[in-house]
Short mmCIF file of C-alpha atoms in Angstrom, two decimals:
data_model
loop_
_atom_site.label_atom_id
_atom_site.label_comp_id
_atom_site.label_asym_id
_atom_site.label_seq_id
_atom_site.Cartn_x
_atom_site.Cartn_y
_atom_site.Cartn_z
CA UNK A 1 14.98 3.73 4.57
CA UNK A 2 13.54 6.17 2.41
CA UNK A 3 12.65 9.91 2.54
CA UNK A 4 8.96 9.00 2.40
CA UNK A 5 9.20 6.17 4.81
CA UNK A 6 11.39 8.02 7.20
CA UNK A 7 8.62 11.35 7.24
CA UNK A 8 5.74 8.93 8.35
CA UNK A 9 4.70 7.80 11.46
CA UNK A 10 5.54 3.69 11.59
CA UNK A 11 3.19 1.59 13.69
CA UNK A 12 3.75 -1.61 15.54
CA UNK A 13 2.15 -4.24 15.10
CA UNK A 14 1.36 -6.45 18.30
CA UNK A 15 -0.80 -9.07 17.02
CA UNK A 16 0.71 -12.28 18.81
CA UNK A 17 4.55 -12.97 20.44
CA UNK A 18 5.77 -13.56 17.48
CA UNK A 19 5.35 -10.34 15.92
CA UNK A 20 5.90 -8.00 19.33
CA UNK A 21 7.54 -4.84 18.66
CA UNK A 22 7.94 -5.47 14.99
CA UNK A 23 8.51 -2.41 13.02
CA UNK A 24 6.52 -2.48 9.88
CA UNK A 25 7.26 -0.25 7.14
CA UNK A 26 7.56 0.02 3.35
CA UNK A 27 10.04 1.99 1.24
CA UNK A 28 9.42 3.86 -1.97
CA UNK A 29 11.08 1.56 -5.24
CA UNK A 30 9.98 4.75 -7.76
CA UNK A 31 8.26 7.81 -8.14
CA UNK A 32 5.90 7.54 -11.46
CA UNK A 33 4.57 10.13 -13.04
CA UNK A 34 1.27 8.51 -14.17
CA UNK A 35 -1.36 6.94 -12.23
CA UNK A 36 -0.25 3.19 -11.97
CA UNK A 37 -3.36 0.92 -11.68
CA UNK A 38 -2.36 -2.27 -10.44
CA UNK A 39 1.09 -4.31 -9.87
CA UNK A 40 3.04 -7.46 -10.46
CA UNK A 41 6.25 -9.12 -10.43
CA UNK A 42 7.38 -12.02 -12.24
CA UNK A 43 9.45 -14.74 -10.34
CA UNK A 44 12.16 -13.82 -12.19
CA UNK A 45 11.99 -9.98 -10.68
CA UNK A 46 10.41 -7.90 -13.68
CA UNK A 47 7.66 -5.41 -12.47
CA UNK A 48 4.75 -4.74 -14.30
CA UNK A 49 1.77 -2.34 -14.48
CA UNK A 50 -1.42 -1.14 -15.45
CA UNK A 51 -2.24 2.66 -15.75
CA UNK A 52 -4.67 3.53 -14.50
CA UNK A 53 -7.54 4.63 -17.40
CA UNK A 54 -8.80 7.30 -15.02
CA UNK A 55 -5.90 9.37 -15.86
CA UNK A 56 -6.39 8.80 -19.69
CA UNK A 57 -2.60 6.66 -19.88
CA UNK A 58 -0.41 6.64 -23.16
CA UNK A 59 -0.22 3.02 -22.49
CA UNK A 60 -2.32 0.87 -20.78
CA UNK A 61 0.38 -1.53 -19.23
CA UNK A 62 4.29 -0.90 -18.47
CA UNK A 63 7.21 -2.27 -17.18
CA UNK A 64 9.60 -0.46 -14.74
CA UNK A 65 12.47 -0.92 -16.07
CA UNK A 66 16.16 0.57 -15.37
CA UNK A 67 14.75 3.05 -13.46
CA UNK A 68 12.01 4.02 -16.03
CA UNK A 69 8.60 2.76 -17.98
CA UNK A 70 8.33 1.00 -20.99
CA UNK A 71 5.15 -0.32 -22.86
CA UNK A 72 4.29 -3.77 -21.77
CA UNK A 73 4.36 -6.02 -23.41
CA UNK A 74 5.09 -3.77 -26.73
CA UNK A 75 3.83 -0.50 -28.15
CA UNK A 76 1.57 -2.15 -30.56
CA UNK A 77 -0.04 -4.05 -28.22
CA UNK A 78 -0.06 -0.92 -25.08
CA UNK A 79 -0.59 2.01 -26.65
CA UNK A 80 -3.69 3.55 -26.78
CA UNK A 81 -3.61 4.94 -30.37
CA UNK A 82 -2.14 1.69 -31.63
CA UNK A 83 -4.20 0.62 -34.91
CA UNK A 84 -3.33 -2.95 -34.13
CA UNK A 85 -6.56 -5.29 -34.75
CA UNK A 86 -5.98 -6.74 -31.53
CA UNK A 87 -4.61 -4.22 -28.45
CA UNK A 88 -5.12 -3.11 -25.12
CA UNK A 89 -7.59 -0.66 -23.99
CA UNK A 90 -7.80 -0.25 -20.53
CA UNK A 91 -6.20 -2.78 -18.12
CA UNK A 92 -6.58 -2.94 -14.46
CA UNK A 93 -6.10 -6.36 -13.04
CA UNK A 94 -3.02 -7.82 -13.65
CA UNK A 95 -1.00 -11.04 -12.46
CA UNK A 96 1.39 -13.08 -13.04
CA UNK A 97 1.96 -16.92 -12.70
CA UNK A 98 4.88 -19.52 -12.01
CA UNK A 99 5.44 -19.99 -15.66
CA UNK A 100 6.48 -16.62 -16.75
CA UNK A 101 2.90 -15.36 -18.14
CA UNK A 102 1.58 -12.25 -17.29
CA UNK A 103 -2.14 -11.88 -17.26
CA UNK A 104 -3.68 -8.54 -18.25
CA UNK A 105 -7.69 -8.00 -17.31
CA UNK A 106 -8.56 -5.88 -20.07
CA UNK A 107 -12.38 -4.17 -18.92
CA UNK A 108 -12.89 -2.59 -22.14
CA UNK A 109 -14.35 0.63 -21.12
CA UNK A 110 -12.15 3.38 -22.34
CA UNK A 111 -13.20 2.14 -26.40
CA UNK A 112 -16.75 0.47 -25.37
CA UNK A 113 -15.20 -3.27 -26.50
CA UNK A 114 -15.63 -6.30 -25.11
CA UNK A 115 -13.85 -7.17 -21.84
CA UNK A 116 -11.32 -9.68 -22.36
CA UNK A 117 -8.18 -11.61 -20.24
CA UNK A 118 -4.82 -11.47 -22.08
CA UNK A 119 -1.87 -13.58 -21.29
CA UNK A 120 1.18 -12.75 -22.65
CA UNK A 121 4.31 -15.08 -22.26
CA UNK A 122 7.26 -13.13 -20.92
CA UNK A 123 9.63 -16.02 -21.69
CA UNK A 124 8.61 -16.29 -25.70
CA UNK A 125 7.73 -13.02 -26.12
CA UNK A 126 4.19 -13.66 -27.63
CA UNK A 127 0.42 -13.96 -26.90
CA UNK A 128 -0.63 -17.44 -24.69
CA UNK A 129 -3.98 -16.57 -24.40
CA UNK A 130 -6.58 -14.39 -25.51
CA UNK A 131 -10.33 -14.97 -23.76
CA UNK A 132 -12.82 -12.83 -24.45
CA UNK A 133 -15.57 -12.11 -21.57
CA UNK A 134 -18.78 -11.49 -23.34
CA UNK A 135 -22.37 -11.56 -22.19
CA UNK A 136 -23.56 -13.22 -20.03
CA UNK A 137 -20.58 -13.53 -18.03
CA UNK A 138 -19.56 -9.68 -17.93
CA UNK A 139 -23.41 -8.29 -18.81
CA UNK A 140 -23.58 -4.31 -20.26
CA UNK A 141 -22.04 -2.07 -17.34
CA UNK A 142 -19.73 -4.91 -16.27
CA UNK A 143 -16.39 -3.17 -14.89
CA UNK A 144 -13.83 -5.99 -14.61
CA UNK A 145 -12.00 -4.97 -12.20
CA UNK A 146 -9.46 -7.52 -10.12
CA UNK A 147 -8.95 -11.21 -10.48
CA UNK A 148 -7.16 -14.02 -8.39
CA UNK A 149 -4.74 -16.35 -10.39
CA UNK A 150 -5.68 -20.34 -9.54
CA UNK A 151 -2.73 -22.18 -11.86
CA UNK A 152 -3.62 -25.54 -10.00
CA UNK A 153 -7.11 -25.54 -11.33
CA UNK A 154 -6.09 -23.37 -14.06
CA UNK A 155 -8.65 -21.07 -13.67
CA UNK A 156 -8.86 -16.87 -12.97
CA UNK A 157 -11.60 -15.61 -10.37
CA UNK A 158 -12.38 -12.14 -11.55
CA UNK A 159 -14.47 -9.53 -9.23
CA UNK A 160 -17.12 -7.46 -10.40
CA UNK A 161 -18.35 -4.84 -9.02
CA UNK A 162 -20.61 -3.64 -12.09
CA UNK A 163 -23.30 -1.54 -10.94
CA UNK A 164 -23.65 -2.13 -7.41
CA UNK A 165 -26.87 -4.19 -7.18
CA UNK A 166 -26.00 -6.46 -9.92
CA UNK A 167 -22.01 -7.01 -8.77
CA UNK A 168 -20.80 -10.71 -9.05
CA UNK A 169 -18.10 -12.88 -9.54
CA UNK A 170 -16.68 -14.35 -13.04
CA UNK A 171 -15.21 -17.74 -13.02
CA UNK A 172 -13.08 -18.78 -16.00
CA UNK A 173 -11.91 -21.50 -17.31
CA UNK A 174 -8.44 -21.08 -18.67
CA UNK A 175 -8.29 -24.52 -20.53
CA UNK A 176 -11.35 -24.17 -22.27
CA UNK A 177 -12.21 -20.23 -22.18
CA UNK A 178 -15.29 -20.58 -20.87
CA UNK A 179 -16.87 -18.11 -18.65
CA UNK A 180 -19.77 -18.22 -16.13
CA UNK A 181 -21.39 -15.48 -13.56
CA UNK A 182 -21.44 -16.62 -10.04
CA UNK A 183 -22.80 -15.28 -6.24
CA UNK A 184 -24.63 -12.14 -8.27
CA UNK A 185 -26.01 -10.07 -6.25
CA UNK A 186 -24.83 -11.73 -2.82
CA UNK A 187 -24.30 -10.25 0.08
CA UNK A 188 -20.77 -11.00 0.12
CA UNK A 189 -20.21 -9.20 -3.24
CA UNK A 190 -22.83 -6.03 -3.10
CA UNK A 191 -21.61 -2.62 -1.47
CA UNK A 192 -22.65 -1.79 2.12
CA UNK A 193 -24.11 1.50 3.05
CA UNK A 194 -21.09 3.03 3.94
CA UNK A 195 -19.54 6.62 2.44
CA UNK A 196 -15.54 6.62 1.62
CA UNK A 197 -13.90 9.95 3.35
CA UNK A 198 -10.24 10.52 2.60
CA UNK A 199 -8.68 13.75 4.62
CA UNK A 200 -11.93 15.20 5.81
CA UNK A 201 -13.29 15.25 2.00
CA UNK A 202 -16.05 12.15 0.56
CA UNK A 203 -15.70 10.78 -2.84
CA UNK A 204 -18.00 11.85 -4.99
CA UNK A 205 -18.82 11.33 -8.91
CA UNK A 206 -20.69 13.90 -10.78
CA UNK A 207 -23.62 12.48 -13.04
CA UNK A 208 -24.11 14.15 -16.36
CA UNK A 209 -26.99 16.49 -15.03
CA UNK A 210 -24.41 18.09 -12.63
CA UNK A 211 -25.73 16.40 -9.17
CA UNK A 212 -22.55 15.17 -7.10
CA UNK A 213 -23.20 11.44 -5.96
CA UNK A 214 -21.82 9.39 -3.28
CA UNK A 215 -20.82 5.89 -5.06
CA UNK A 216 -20.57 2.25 -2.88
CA UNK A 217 -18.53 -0.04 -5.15
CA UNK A 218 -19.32 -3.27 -4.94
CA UNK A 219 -17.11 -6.31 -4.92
CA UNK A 220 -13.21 -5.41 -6.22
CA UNK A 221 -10.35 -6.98 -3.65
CA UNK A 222 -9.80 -10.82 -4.72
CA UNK A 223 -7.06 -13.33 -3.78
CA UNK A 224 -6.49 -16.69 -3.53
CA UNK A 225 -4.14 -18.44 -0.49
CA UNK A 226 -0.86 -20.11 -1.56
CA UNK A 227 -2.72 -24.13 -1.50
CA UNK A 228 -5.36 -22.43 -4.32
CA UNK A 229 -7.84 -23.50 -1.79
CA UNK A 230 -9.42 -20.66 -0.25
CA UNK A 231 -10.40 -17.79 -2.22
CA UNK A 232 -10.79 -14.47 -0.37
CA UNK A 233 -12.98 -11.15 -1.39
CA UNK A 234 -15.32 -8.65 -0.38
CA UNK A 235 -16.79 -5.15 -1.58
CA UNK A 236 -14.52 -2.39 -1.97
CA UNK A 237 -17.21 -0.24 0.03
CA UNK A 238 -17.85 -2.68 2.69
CA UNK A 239 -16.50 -3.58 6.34
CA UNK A 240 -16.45 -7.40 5.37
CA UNK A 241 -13.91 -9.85 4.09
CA UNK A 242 -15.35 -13.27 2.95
CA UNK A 243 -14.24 -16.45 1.31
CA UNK A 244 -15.28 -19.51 -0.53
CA UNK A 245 -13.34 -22.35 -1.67
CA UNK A 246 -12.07 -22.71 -5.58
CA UNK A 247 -13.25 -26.29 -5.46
CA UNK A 248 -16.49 -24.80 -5.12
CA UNK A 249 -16.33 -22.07 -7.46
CA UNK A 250 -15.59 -24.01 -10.33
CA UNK A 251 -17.96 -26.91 -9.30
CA UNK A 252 -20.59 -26.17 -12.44
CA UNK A 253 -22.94 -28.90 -10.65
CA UNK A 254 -23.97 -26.21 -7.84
CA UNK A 255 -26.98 -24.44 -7.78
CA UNK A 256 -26.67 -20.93 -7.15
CA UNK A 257 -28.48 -21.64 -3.66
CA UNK A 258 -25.50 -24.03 -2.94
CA UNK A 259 -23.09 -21.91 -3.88
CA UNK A 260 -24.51 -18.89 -1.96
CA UNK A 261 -24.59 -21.51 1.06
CA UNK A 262 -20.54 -22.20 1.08
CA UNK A 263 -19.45 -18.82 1.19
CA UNK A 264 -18.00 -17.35 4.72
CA UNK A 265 -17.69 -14.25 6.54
CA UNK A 266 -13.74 -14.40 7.57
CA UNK A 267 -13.17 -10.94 9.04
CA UNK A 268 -13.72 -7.27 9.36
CA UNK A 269 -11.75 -5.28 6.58
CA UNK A 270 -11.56 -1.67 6.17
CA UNK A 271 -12.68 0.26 2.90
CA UNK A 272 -10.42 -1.24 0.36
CA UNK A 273 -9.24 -2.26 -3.26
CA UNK A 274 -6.54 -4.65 -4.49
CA UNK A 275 -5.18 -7.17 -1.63
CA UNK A 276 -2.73 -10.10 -1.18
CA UNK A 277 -1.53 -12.75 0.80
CA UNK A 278 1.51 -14.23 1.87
CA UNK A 279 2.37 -18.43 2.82
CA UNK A 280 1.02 -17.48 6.44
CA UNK A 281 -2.42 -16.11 5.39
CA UNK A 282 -1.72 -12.67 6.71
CA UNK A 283 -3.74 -10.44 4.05
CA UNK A 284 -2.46 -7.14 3.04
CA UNK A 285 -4.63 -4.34 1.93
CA UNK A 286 -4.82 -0.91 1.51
CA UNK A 287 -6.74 0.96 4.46
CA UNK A 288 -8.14 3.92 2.00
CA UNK A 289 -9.68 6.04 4.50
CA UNK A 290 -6.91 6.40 7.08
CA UNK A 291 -4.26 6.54 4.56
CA UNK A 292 -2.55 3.25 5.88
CA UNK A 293 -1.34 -0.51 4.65
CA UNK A 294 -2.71 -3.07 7.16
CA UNK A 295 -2.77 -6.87 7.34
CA UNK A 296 -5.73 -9.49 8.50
CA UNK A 297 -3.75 -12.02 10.54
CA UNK A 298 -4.65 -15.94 11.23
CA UNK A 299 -7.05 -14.51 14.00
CA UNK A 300 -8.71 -12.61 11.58
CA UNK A 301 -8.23 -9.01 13.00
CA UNK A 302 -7.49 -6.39 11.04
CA UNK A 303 -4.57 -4.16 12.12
CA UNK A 304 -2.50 -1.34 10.33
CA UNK A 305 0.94 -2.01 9.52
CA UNK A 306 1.53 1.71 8.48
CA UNK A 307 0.30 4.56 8.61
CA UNK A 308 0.99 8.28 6.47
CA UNK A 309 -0.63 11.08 4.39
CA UNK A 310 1.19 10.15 1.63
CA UNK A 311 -0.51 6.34 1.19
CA UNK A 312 -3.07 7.98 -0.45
CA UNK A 313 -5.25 5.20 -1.68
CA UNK A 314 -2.62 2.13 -1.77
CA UNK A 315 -4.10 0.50 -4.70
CA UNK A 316 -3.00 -2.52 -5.53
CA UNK A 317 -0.32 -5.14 -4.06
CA UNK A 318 2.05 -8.13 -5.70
CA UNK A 319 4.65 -10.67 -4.23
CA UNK A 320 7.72 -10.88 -5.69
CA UNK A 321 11.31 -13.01 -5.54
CA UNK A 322 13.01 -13.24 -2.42
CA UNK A 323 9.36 -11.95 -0.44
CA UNK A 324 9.54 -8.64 -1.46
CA UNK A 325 5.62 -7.30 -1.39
CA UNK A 326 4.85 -3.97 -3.95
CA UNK A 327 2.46 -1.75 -3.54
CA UNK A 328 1.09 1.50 -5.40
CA UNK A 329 -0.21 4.27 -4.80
CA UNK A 330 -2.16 6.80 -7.12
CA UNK A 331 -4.74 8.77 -4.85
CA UNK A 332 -7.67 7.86 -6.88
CA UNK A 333 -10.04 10.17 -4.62
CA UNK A 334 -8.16 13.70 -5.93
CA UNK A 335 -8.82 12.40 -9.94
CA UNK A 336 -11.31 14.04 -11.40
CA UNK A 337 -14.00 10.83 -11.85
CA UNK A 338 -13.63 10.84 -7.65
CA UNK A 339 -13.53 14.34 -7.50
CA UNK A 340 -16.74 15.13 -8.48
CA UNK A 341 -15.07 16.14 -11.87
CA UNK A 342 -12.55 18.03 -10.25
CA UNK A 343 -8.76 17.06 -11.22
CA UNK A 344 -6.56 17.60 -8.08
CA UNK A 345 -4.29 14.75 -8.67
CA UNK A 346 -0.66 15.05 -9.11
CA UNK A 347 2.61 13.45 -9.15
CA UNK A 348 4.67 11.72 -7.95
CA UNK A 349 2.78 8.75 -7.15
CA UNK A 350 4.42 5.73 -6.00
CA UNK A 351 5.85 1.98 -6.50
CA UNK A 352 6.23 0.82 -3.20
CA UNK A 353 8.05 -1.96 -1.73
CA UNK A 354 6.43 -3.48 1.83
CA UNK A 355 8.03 -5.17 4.69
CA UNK A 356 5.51 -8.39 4.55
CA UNK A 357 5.34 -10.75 7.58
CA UNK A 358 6.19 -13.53 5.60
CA UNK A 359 7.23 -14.54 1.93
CA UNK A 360 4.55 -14.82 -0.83
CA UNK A 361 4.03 -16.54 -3.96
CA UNK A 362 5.85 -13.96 -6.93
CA UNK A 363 2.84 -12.59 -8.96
CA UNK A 364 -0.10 -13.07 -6.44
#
C-alpha cells in the first residue's frame, strides 16, 4: 500500500453480507505535476489524459507512460502552440472503447472554436473520427464537459452543463455525425441550490467587476451500465443521481415531453464530477466536499469507500484490464478560476488506482 493510502483513514463499507468488513482503499499509480483533467485506459493497459485547461496545460491530452507523460496522441495534434490546421484545444472528457479508439471531447474554450469529439485510433495510429458540435447542439456558452461511450448503438451521450439554466444533454450519432440537444433545462440536468465547501472554504469565481460569486454547475457526471441500457447522470451541484435509457435517448420520434417523462430519479449522490460503473452497477464517484471516493450500490445508497485530505476533488474515474479502476485528483477548488482568482494549487496531484467492488468495462 502506498504512503498516501497508508496516511488516510480507510472506511468500511457495510452495505450488504457480501461486502462486510471489506476494506476499501486506493493506491497512488503517479504523482503528476500538472492538473490531469480526466482519465482512461485502453483494454490493452495504456493510460490516457486530459489536462486540465484551468491550469493553462502544454498539452491538452497525455499518456503516462514509463513512469512519465507524453503528448497524446502526438505533439502536433496536443500541443497548445501547435500550428496544425486541425489540433486540440482544450480536452476534458475522454474515453475509450473495445476497439482501441480513444475519444477526446474537445470543448473549445481555451481558443473560442467550435466544440468538437475526436477519435483517434490507438491501433493505426491515425484520426477515426472527427465530429464537430456546432449550434444548435452545443449553443454559445456550451461547456462540453463529460460524455458516456454507447459502442452498441454507436452513439456518445455528452453532458452539458452550459450556463446553469440552459444545461442539457447532447446526443450524437457516431455513424452519421449528427448531433441533437436533449432534456434542456430539466430538472434532472439543472444545478440545485446548493453551495460546494471544501475544508471549511466555498468555491467561488470572481466576475470581471471584482464581485466573488458562488457558481451551481449544472449537469457534468455521465455513464452508461455495461448492457448500454441505462444511462446514468445528474448535476455536478446537486444531491440527485438520475437515469434514462439509451433506447430512449436516441429515439428522434420523442417529443421533448416524452422524453422528459422517461427519465428517473435513481438515488441520492453527493456533490460530484466524473463517475463510473462497474458489471454490478455499483457507481463510483468522487465525494468533493468531504474529500472521499464513494460508491451507489444496487440499493441505491450512497456510501464512502474512502475517505482523506488528500482526495482533494477526485475528478474523474476509468476501468481498466484486469478491473483495475483510476482515478485523479487535481483539487480544482485551490485553482485560481475556483479560487476566486486566487492560485493556491500545487503539486503533486495524483493518478490513482481504486480497489472497485467488481470488474468494469476498460475505458468506461
Amino acid at each position: 500500500m502506498s504512503h498516501l493510502a497508508k496516511s488516510c483513514a480507510v472506511l468500511l463499507l457495510t452495505t450488504a453480507a457480501a461486502f462486510a468488513d471489506t476494506n476499501s482503499h486506493f493506491n497512488v499509480v503517479a504523482d503528476l505535476d500538472t492538473g490531469p483533467g480526466n482519465v482512461t485506459a485502453t483494454a490493452s493497459g495504456r493510460i490516457i489524459m486530459s489536462q486540465h485547461q484551468f491550469y493553462q496545460p502544454q498539452y491538452s491530452v497525455v499518456e503516462y507512460k514509463g513512469q512519465t507523460l507524453v503528448p497524446f496522441p502526438n505533439r502536433e495534434w496536443s500541443a497548445t502552440d501547435s500550428t496544425a490546421e486541425v489540433k486540440l484545444d482544450s480536452v476534458l472528457g475522454i474515453r475509450s472503447d473495445p476497439n482501441g479508439i480513444v475519444w477526446m471531447l474537445d470543448n473549445g474554450m481555451r481558443g473560442g472554436v467550435t466544440p468538437k469529439l475526436v477519435g483517434w485510433n490507438t491501433k493505426t495510429d491515425k484520426l477515426q473520427r472527427l465530429i464537430y458540435l456546432p449550434t444548435p447542439a452545443a449553443p454559445k456558452g456550451a461547456f462540453v464537459n463529460d460524455f458516456a461511450l454507447d459502442t452498441a448503438h454507436n452513439h456518445a451521450f455528452i453532458s452539458d452543463p452550459a450556463g446553469g439554466s440552459n444545461a442539457g444533454l447532447i446526443v450524437v450519432n457516431l455513424y452519421t455525425g449528427a448531433a441533437r440537444r436533449v432534456l434542456e433545462g430539466h430538472v434532472s440536468v439543472l444545478p440545485e441550490n446548493v453551495d460546494l465547501v471544501i475544508d471549511k472554504a466555498p468555491i467561488q469565481v470572481k466576475t470581471p467587476a471584482g464581485d466573488l460569486i458562488r457558481p451551481h454547475i449544472g449537469v457534468n457526471p455521465i455513464t452508461e451500465d455495461l448492457n448500454n441500457e441505462w444511462v446514468y447522470y445528474g448535476p455536478m451541484h446537486g444531491l440527485s443521481l438520475y437515469r434514462i435509457k439509451a433506447s430512449d435517448l436516441i429515439d428522434e420520434t420523442l417529443t421533448a415531453q416524452l422524453l422528459a417523462g422517461r427519465v428517473q430519479r435513481y438515488s441520492d449522490k453527493p456533490i460530484s464530477d466524473g463517475i463510473s460503473i462497474d458489471k454490478n452497477n455499483n457507481i463510483y464517484l468522487g465525494d468533493l466536499a468531504n474529500n472521499a471516493i464513494g460508491v451507489i450500490s444496487t440499493d441505491r445508497r450512497y456510501r464512502q469507500l474512502a475517505q482523506c485530505p488528500r482526495l482533494s476533488w477526485v475528478d474523474s474515474f476509468s476501468f481498466g484490464p484486469e478491473g483495475r479502476l483510476y482515478a485523479v485528483v487535481n483539487r480544482l477548488h485551490r485553482s485560481a478560476t475556483l479560487n476566486g482568482g486566487d492560485a493556491q494549487s500545487k503539486p503533486p496531484y495524483y493518478l490513482l488506482q481504486v480497489k472497485a467492488l467488481a470488474e468494469g468495462l476498460p475505458g468506461r
